mmCIF file of C-alpha atoms and ligand atoms in Angstrom:
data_model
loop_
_atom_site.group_PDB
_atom_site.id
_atom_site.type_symbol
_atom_site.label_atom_id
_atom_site.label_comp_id
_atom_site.label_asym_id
_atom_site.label_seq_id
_atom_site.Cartn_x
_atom_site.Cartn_y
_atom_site.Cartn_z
ATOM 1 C CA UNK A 1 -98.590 -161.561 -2.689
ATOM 2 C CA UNK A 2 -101.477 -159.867 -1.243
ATOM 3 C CA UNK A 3 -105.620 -159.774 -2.450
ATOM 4 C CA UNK A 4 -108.570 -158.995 -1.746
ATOM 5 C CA UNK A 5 -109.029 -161.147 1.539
ATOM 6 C CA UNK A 6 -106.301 -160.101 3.154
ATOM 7 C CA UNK A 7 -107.327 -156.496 2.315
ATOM 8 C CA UNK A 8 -111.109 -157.346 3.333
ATOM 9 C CA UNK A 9 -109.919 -158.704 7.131
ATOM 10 C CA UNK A 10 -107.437 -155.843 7.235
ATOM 11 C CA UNK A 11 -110.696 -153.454 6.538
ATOM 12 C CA UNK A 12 -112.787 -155.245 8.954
ATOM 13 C CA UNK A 13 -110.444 -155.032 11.713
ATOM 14 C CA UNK A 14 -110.447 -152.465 14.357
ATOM 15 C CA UNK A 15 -106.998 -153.374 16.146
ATOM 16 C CA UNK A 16 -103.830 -151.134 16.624
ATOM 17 C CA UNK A 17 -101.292 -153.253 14.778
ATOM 18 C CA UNK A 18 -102.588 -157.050 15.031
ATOM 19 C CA UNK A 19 -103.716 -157.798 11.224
ATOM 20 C CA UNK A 20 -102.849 -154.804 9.746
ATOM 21 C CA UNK A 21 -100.197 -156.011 7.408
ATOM 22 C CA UNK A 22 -101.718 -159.199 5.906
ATOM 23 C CA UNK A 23 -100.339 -161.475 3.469
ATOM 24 C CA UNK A 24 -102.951 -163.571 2.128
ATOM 25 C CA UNK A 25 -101.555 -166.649 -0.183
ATOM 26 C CA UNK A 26 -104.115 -169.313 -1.807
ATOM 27 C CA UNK A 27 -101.336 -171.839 -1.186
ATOM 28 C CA UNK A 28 -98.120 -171.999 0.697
ATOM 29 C CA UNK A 29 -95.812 -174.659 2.473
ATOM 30 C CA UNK A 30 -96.315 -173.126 5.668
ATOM 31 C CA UNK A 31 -97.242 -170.052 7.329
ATOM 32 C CA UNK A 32 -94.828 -170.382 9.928
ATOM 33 C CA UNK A 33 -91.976 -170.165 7.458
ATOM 34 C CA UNK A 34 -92.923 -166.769 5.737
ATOM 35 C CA UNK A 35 -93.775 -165.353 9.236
ATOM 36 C CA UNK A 36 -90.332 -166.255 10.368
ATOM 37 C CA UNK A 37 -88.736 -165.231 6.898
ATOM 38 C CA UNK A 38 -90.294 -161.999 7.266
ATOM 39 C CA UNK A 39 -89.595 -161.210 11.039
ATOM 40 C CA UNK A 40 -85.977 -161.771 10.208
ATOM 41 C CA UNK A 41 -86.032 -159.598 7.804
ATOM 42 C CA UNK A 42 -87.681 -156.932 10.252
ATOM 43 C CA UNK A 43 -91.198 -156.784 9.743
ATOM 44 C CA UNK A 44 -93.451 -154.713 11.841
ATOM 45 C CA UNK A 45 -95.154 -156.335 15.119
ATOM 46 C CA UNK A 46 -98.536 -157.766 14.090
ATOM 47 C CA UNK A 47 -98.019 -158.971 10.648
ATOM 48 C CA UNK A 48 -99.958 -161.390 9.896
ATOM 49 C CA UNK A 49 -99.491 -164.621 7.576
ATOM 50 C CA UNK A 50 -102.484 -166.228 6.112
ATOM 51 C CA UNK A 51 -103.226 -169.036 3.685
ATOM 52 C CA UNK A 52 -106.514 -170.631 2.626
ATOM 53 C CA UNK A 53 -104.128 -173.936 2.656
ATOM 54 C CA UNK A 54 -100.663 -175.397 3.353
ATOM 55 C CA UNK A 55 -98.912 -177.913 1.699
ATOM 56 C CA UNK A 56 -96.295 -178.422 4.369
ATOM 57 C CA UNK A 57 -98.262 -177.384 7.643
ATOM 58 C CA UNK A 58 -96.662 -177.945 10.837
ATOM 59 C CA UNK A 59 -97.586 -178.921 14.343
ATOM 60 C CA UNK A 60 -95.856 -179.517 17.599
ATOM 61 C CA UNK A 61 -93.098 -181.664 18.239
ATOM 62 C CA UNK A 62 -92.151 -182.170 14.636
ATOM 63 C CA UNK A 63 -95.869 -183.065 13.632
ATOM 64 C CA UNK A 64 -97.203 -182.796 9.921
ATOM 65 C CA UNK A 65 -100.589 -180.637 10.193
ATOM 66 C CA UNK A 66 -102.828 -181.432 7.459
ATOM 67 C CA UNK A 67 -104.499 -177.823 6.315
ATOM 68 C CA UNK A 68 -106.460 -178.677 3.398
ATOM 69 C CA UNK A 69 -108.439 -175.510 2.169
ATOM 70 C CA UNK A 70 -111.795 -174.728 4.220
ATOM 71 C CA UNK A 71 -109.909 -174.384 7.378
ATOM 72 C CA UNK A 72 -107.877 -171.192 8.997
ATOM 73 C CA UNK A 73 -104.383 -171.612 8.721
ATOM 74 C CA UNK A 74 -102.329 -168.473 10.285
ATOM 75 C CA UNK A 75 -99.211 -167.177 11.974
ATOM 76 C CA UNK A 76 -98.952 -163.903 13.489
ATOM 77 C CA UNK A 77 -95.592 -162.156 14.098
ATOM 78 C CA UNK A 78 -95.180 -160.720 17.575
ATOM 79 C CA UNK A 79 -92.197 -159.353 19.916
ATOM 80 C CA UNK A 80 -92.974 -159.843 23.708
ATOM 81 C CA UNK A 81 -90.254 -159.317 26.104
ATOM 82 C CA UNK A 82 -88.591 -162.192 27.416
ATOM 83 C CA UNK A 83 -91.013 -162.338 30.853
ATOM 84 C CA UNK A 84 -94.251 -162.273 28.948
ATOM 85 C CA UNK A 85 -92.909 -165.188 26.170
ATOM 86 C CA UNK A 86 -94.476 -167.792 28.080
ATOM 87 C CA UNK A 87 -97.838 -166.044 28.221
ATOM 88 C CA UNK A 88 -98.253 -166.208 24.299
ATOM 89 C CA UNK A 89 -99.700 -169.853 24.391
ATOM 90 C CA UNK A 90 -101.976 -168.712 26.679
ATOM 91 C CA UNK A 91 -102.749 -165.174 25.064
ATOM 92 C CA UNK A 92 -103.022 -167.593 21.793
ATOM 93 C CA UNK A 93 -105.698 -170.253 23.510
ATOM 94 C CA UNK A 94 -108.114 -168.062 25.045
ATOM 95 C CA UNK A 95 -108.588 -165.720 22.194
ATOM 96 C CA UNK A 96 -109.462 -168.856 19.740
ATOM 97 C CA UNK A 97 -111.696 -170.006 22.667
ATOM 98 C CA UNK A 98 -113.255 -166.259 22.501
ATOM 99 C CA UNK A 99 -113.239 -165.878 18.919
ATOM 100 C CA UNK A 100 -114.981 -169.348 18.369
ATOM 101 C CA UNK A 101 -117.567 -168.407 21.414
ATOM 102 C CA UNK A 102 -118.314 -165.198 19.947
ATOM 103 C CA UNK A 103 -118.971 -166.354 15.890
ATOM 104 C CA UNK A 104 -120.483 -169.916 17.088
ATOM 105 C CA UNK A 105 -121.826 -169.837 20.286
ATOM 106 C CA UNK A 106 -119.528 -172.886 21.426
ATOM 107 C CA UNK A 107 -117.606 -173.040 24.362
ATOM 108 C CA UNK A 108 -114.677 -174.803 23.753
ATOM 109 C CA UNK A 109 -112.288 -176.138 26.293
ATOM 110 C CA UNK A 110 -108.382 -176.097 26.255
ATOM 111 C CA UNK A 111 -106.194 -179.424 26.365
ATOM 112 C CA UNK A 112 -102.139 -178.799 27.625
ATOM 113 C CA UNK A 113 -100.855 -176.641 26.709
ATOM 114 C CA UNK A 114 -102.658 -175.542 23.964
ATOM 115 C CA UNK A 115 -105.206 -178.126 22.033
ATOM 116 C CA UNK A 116 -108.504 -176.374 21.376
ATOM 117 C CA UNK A 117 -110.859 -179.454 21.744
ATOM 118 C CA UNK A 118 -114.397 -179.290 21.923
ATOM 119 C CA UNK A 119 -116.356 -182.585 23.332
ATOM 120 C CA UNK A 120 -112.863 -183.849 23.674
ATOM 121 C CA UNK A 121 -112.162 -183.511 20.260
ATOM 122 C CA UNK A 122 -109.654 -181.334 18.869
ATOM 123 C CA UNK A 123 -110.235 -178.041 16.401
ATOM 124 C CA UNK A 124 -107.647 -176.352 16.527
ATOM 125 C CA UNK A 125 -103.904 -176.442 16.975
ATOM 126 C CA UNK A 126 -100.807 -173.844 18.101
ATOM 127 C CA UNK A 127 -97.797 -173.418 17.494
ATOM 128 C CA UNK A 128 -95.052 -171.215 18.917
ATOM 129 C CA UNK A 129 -91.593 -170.364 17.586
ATOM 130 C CA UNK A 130 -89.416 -168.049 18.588
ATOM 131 C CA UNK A 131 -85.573 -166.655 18.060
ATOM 132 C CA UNK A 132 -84.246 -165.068 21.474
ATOM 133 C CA UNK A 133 -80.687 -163.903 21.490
ATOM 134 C CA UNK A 134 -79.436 -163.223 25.145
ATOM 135 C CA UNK A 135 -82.212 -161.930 27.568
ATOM 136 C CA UNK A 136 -83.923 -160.561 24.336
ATOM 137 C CA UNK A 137 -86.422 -161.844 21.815
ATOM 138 C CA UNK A 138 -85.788 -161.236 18.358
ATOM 139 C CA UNK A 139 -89.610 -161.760 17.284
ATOM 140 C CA UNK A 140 -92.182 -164.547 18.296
ATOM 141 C CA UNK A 141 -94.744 -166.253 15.772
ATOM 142 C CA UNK A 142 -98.343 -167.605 17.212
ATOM 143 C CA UNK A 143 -99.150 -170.318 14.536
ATOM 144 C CA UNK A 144 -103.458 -170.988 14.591
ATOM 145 C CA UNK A 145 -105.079 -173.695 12.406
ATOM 146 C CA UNK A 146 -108.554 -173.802 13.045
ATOM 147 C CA UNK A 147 -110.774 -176.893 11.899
ATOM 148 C CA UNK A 148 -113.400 -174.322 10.425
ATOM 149 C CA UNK A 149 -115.557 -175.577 7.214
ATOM 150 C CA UNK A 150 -113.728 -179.036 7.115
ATOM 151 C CA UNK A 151 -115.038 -182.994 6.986
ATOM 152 C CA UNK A 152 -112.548 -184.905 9.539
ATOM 153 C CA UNK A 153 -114.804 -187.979 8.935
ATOM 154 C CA UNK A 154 -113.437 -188.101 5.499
ATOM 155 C CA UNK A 155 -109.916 -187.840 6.461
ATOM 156 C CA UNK A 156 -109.069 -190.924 8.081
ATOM 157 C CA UNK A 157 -106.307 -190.241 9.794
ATOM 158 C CA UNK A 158 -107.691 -187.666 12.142
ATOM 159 C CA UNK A 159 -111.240 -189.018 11.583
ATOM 160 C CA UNK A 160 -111.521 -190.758 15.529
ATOM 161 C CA UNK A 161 -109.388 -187.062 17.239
ATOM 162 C CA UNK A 162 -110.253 -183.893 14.944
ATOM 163 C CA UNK A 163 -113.734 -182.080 15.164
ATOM 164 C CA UNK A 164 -114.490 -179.083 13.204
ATOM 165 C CA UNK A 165 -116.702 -176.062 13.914
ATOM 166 C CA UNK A 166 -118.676 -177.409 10.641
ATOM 167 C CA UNK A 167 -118.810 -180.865 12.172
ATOM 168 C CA UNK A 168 -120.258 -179.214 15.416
ATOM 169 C CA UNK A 169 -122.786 -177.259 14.267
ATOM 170 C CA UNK A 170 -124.176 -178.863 11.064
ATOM 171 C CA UNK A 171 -123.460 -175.407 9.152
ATOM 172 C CA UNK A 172 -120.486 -173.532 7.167
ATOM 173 C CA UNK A 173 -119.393 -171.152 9.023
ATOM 174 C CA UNK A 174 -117.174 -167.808 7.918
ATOM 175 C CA UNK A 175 -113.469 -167.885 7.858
ATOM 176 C CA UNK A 176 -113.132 -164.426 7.688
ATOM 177 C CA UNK A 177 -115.335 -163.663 10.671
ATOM 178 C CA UNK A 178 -113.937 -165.970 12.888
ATOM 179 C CA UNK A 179 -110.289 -164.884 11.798
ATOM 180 C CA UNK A 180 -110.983 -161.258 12.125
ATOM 181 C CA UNK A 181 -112.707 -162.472 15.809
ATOM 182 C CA UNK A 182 -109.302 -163.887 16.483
ATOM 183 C CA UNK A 183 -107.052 -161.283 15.402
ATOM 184 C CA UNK A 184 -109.060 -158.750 17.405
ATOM 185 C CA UNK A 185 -108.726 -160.947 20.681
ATOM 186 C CA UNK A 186 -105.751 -161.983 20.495
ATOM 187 C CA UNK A 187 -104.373 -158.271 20.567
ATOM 188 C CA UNK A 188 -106.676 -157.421 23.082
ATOM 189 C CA UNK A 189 -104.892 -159.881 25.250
ATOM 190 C CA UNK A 190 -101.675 -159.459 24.052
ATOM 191 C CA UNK A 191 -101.723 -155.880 25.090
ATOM 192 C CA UNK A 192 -103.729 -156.641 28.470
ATOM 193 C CA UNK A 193 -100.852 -159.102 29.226
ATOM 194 C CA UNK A 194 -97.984 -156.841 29.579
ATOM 195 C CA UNK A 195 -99.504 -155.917 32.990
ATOM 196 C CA UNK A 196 -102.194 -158.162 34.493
ATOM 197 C CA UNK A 197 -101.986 -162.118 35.204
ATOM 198 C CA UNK A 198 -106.066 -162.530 33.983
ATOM 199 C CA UNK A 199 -105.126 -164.468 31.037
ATOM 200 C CA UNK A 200 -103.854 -167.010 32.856
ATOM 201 C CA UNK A 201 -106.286 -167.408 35.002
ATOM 202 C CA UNK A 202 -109.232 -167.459 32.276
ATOM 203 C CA UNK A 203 -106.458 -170.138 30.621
ATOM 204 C CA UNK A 204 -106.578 -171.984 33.932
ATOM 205 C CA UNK A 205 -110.135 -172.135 34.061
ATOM 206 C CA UNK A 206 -110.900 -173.800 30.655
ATOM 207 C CA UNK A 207 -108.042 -176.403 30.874
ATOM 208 C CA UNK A 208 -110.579 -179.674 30.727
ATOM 209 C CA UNK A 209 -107.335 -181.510 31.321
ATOM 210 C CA UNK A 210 -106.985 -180.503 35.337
ATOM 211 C CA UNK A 211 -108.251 -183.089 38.182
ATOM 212 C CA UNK A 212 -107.681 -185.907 35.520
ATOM 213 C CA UNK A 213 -105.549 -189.085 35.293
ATOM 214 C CA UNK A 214 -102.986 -188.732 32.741
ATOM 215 C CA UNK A 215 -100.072 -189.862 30.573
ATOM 216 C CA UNK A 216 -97.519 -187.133 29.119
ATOM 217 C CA UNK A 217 -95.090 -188.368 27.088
ATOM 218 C CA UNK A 218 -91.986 -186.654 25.632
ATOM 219 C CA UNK A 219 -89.980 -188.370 23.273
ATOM 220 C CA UNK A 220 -88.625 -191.723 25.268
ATOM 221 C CA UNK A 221 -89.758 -189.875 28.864
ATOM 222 C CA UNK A 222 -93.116 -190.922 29.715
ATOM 223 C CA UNK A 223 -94.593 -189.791 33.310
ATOM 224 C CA UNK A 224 -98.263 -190.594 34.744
ATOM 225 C CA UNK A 225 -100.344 -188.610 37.567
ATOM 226 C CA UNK A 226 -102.931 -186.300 38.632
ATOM 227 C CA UNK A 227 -102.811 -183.241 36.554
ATOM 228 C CA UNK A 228 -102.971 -180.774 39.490
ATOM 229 C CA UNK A 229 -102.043 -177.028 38.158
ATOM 230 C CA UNK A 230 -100.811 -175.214 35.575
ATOM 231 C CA UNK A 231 -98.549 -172.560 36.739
ATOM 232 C CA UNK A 232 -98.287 -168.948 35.443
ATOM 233 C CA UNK A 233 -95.066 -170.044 33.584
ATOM 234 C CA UNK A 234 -97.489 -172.294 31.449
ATOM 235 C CA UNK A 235 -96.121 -175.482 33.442
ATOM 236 C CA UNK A 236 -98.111 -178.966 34.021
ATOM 237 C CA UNK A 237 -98.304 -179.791 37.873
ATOM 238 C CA UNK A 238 -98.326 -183.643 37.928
ATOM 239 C CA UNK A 239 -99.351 -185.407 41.174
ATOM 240 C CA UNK A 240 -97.647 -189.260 41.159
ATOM 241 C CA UNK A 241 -99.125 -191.758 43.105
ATOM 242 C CA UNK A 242 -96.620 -191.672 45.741
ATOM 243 C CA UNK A 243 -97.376 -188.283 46.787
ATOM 244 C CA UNK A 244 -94.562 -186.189 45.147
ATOM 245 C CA UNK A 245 -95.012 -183.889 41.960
ATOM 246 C CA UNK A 246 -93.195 -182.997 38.989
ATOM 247 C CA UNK A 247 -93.952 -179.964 37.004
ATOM 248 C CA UNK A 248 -93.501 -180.833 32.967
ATOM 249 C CA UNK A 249 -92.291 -178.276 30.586
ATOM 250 C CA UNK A 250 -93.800 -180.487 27.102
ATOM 251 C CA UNK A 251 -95.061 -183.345 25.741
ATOM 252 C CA UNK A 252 -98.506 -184.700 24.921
ATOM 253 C CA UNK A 253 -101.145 -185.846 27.512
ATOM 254 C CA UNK A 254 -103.322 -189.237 27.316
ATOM 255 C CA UNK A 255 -106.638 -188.990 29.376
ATOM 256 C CA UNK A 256 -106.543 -192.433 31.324
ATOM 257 C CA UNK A 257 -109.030 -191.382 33.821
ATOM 258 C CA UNK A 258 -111.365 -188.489 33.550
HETATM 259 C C1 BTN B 301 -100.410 -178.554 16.867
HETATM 260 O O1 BTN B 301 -101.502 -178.778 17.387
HETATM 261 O O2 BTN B 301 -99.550 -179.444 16.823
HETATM 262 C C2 BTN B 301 -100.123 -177.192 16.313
HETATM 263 C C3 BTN B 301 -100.702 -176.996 14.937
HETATM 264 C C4 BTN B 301 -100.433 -175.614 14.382
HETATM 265 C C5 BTN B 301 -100.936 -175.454 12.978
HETATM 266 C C6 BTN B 301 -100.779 -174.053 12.478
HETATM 267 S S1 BTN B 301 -101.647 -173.786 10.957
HETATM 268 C C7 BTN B 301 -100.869 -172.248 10.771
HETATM 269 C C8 BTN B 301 -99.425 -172.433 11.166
HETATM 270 N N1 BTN B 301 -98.655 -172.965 10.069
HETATM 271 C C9 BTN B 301 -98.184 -174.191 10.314
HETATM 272 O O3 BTN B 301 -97.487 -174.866 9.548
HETATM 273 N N2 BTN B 301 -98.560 -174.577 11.548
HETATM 274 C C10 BTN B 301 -99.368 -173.578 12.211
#
């Protein structure tokens, strides 16, 4: 089903294939599940999934993500090669932080690996899922929900974590501009990324959560130290108090000492 917005961001749009094809739905389960529906079925690089809200939004690790209307709740499909996979949370983070710097004149900052939080609160989530089969990837989808227009006071249970761009400003501001802003970057970077390493250092530069005591958990395996690094393969460099590190692949991170 597409409409008019889709067809309106699609006009508004100057990238190569990022956004082109947009299917716009008032409601779905998730975005994530027609993206992946539809790159199995072959889509074209660059389609783009959009709903104005979810009723079964997802977010890492098995999460429920709660995308009421008023917000920006995408997935775009992709196909990177197997080297430049690891670059997409990356590619994905610092073209929200862009995109939200451009429309707003925030500066968001980026908690690991890829919680857009501003003031230490979080607006926006990502989520990546992929099929690879052998050395090759099938497709890759980049899932965005943006806290755009939304109240997290009146939701209580994100009221104390989740900002929103309205929250931060005191005004609406436009889906469609900031999702067009987003599209735009995030192919900019995309392409950029098949030969340079500069998205991961601008990604390396906004990630509040380096030089600070934490906690990452992972299901039962819970490990505490200095965040040191992030390496280029989107890794965690923890410091431990007896000297040695440990990079972590996932999990979620507790500030216990900024
Ligand atoms: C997270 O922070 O845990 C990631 C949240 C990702 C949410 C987006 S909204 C668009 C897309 N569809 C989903 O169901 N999830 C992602």
């Amino acid at each position: 089903m597409q409409n008019n917005k889709g067809d309106f961001i699609k006009n508004h749009l100057a990238t190569r294939f990022v956004g082109k094809n947009i299917y716009y739905y008032d409601s779905v389960t998730s975005t994530m599940e027609i993206a992946k529906k539809l790159a199995r079925e072959g889509i074209a690089e660059g389609a783009t999934i959009i709903a104005n809200r979810q009723t079964a939004g997802r977010g890492r690790l098995d999460r429920t993500w709660l995308s009421p209307d008023k917000n920006i709740a995408m997935s775009i499909v992709l196909h990177p090669s197997l080297e430049n996979l690891p670059k997409l949370i990356m590619i994905a983070s610092v073209a929200v932080l862009r995109a939200i710097k451009e429309i707003t004149g925030i500066k968001p900052q980026i908690k690991w690996p890829n919680d857009i939080m501003i003031k230490g609160k979080k607006v926006c989530g990502i989520l990546i899922e992929n099929e690879v089969k052998g050395n090759k990837v099938s497709f890759a989808v980049v899932g965005i929900g943006v806290n755009v227009n939304l109240n997290p006071k009146a939701i209580p249970e994100i009221s104390t974590l989740a900002t929103s761009l309205f929250q931060e400003l005191g005004e609406e501001v436009s889906r469609t501009r900031l999702t067009c802003a987003v599209l735009s970057e995030l192919e900019e970077l995309y392409l950029q990324a098949q030969s340079s390493t500069s998205v991961y250092i601008e990604w390396q530069e906004h990630m509040e959560t380096l030089g600070k005591l934490v906690r990452v958990q992972f299901g039962t395996s819970i490990e505490e130290g200095k965040a040191e690094a992030v390496t280029e393969a989107g890794n965690l460099v923890l410091r431990h108090s007896d000297g040695h590190t440990s990079e972590i692949l996932a999990g979620d991170v507790i500030i216990l000492k900024d």
